[in-house]
Amino acid sequence: MNILQLALTALLGGVVDSVKVGDKLPSVELHSGFPPKKIILSSYALSKSIDALHEKGGIDEIIIYCVNDGAVMSAWAKDLGVQHYEADDDQGRITFLGDPEGVLTRELEMELTHPGPISAGIVGRCKRFALYAVGGVVKYVAVSEAEDDPAGDERPEATLADAMLRAVLSVKDEL
């Protein structure tokens, strides 16, 4: 199989007009580890090859990113017990990347702009969302947010692994 299958999950939570099915992943710089290795998302995603490690969904890699630096993302991965989490480690299937300036978040139009968090000083954060892309093209996107829960913390179900697996399997049937 020569198709890139990528699930991208952002886990820090908030925009209404955001990335849509059919959009291409933006060419932005993310950071891996410390000192940060600079990764260009669109070319990194296209360079990955499919293997049979994730049989059910056929997922090549899960990328977790947030508006933070590579050092914080590495510490988070270590704290969770994730091994082989850096972008250049071919043994890993879960990669933690930092979006230190929020560029990817803005390009995907996933910046948390609800006045509640902003009034509390939470500026430039990312909504809680999950995205599935094949060959760098978005096939599915889900956002966990509601008027009374702009960050998706109370009801994150749409972006959790079970929901994404169901979505990926249904989208794969259409490919």
Coordinates of C-alpha atoms in Angstrom, one line a residue:
M1 CA 0.0 0.0 0.0
N2 CA 1.5 3.3 -1.0
I3 CA -1.0 5.7 0.6
L4 CA 0.0 7.7 3.6
Q5 CA -2.5 7.2 6.3
L6 CA -2.1 9.6 9.2
A7 CA -4.1 10.5 12.2
L8 CA -3.3 13.8 13.7
T9 CA -4.7 14.6 17.1
A10 CA -4.3 17.9 18.9
L11 CA -5.1 17.6 22.6
L12 CA -5.2 21.1 23.9
G13 CA -8.3 22.8 23.6
G14 CA -10.9 26.0 20.5
V15 CA -12.8 28.0 15.6
V16 CA -15.8 27.5 13.6
D17 CA -14.5 27.8 10.0
S18 CA -11.7 25.3 10.2
V19 CA -9.9 22.7 8.2
K20 CA -12.3 20.7 6.1
V21 CA -12.4 17.3 4.3
G22 CA -10.5 17.7 1.0
D23 CA -8.1 20.3 2.3
K24 CA -4.4 19.7 2.0
L25 CA -2.2 19.6 5.1
P26 CA -0.3 22.9 5.4
S27 CA 3.4 23.2 4.9
V28 CA 4.4 24.4 8.3
E29 CA 7.3 23.9 10.6
L30 CA 6.8 21.9 13.8
H31 CA 9.4 20.9 16.4
S32 CA 10.5 17.4 17.6
G33 CA 12.5 16.9 20.8
F34 CA 15.1 19.2 22.3
P35 CA 17.2 20.8 20.9
P36 CA 14.3 21.0 18.4
K37 CA 14.5 19.2 15.1
K38 CA 12.5 21.3 12.7
I39 CA 9.9 19.2 10.8
I40 CA 7.9 20.4 7.7
L41 CA 4.6 18.8 8.3
S42 CA 3.5 18.3 4.7
S43 CA 6.7 16.8 3.5
Y44 CA 7.2 14.7 6.7
A45 CA 3.7 13.3 6.3
L46 CA 4.3 12.3 2.7
S47 CA 7.6 10.6 3.5
K48 CA 6.1 8.0 5.8
S49 CA 5.4 4.6 4.4
I50 CA 2.7 2.1 5.3
D51 CA 3.4 -1.0 7.2
A52 CA 1.0 -3.5 9.0
L53 CA 1.6 -2.3 12.6
H54 CA -1.9 -0.9 13.0
E55 CA -4.0 -3.6 11.3
K56 CA -7.5 -2.5 12.3
G57 CA -7.3 1.1 11.0
G58 CA -4.2 0.7 8.8
I59 CA -2.8 3.8 10.5
D60 CA 0.8 4.5 9.8
E61 CA 1.3 7.1 12.5
I62 CA -0.5 9.1 15.1
I63 CA 0.9 12.7 15.5
I64 CA 0.1 14.5 18.7
Y65 CA 0.9 18.2 18.6
C66 CA 0.0 21.2 20.7
V67 CA 1.0 24.8 20.9
N68 CA 4.2 24.3 22.8
D69 CA 7.8 23.6 22.2
G70 CA 9.5 20.3 21.4
A71 CA 11.0 19.9 24.9
V72 CA 7.6 20.1 26.5
M73 CA 6.2 17.6 24.0
S74 CA 9.1 15.2 24.7
A75 CA 8.6 15.5 28.5
W76 CA 4.8 14.8 27.9
A77 CA 5.6 11.7 25.9
K78 CA 8.1 10.4 28.5
D79 CA 5.5 11.1 31.3
L80 CA 3.0 9.1 29.4
G81 CA 5.5 6.2 28.9
V82 CA 5.5 6.6 25.1
Q83 CA 8.7 5.3 23.6
H84 CA 10.2 6.2 20.2
Y85 CA 8.1 9.4 20.0
E86 CA 10.4 11.7 18.0
A87 CA 9.8 12.4 14.3
D88 CA 13.0 10.7 13.1
D89 CA 12.4 7.5 15.0
D90 CA 11.0 4.9 12.6
Q91 CA 10.3 2.4 15.5
G92 CA 7.6 4.7 16.9
R93 CA 4.0 5.0 15.7
I94 CA 3.0 7.9 18.0
T95 CA 5.0 11.1 17.3
F96 CA 4.8 14.2 19.6
L97 CA 5.5 17.5 17.9
G98 CA 5.4 21.1 19.1
D99 CA 3.8 24.0 17.4
P100 CA 5.7 26.6 19.4
E101 CA 4.4 29.7 17.6
G102 CA 0.9 28.3 16.8
V103 CA 1.4 28.4 13.1
L104 CA -0.2 25.0 12.3
T105 CA -3.0 25.8 14.7
R106 CA -3.7 29.0 12.8
E107 CA -3.3 27.4 9.4
L108 CA -5.9 24.8 10.3
E109 CA -8.0 27.5 11.8
M110 CA -8.2 25.6 15.1
E111 CA -7.2 28.4 17.4
L112 CA -9.3 28.6 20.6
T113 CA -11.0 32.0 20.2
H114 CA -13.9 31.6 22.6
P115 CA -14.0 34.7 25.0
G116 CA -14.2 32.6 28.1
P117 CA -10.6 31.1 27.9
I118 CA -9.2 34.3 26.4
S119 CA -10.6 36.3 29.3
A120 CA -8.7 34.0 31.7
G121 CA -5.5 34.7 29.8
I122 CA -5.5 31.5 27.7
V123 CA -4.5 32.9 24.3
G124 CA -3.2 31.2 21.2
R125 CA -4.3 27.7 22.4
C126 CA -5.5 25.0 20.1
K127 CA -9.0 23.4 20.0
R128 CA -9.3 19.7 20.9
F129 CA -9.6 18.1 17.5
A130 CA -8.7 15.0 15.6
L131 CA -7.9 14.8 11.9
Y132 CA -7.4 11.9 9.5
A133 CA -5.5 12.5 6.3
V134 CA -4.4 10.2 3.4
G135 CA -1.6 11.4 1.1
G136 CA -1.6 14.8 2.9
V137 CA -5.3 15.4 2.1
V138 CA -7.8 15.6 5.0
K139 CA -10.4 12.8 4.9
Y140 CA -12.1 13.4 8.2
V141 CA -12.0 16.0 11.0
A142 CA -13.7 16.2 14.3
V143 CA -13.7 19.0 16.9
S144 CA -14.8 18.5 20.5
E145 CA -16.3 21.9 21.4
A146 CA -19.6 23.3 22.4
E147 CA -20.8 26.7 23.5
D148 CA -20.7 25.7 27.1
D149 CA -17.4 23.7 26.6
P150 CA -15.3 25.6 24.1
A151 CA -12.1 23.6 24.9
G152 CA -13.9 20.2 24.6
D153 CA -12.7 19.1 28.0
E154 CA -16.1 18.0 29.3
R155 CA -17.1 16.1 26.2
P156 CA -14.0 15.1 24.2
E157 CA -15.6 11.9 22.9
A158 CA -15.6 13.0 19.2
T159 CA -11.8 13.2 19.2
L160 CA -10.9 10.2 21.2
A161 CA -9.3 7.0 19.8
D162 CA -12.6 4.9 19.6
A163 CA -14.4 7.6 17.6
M164 CA -11.4 8.1 15.3
L165 CA -11.1 4.4 14.7
R166 CA -14.8 4.3 13.7
A167 CA -14.3 7.3 11.4
V168 CA -11.1 6.0 9.8
L169 CA -12.8 2.6 9.1
S170 CA -15.8 4.3 7.6
V171 CA -13.7 6.6 5.5
K172 CA -11.4 3.8 4.3
D173 CA -14.5 2.0 2.9
E174 CA -15.1 5.1 0.7
L175 CA -11.5 5.3 -0.6

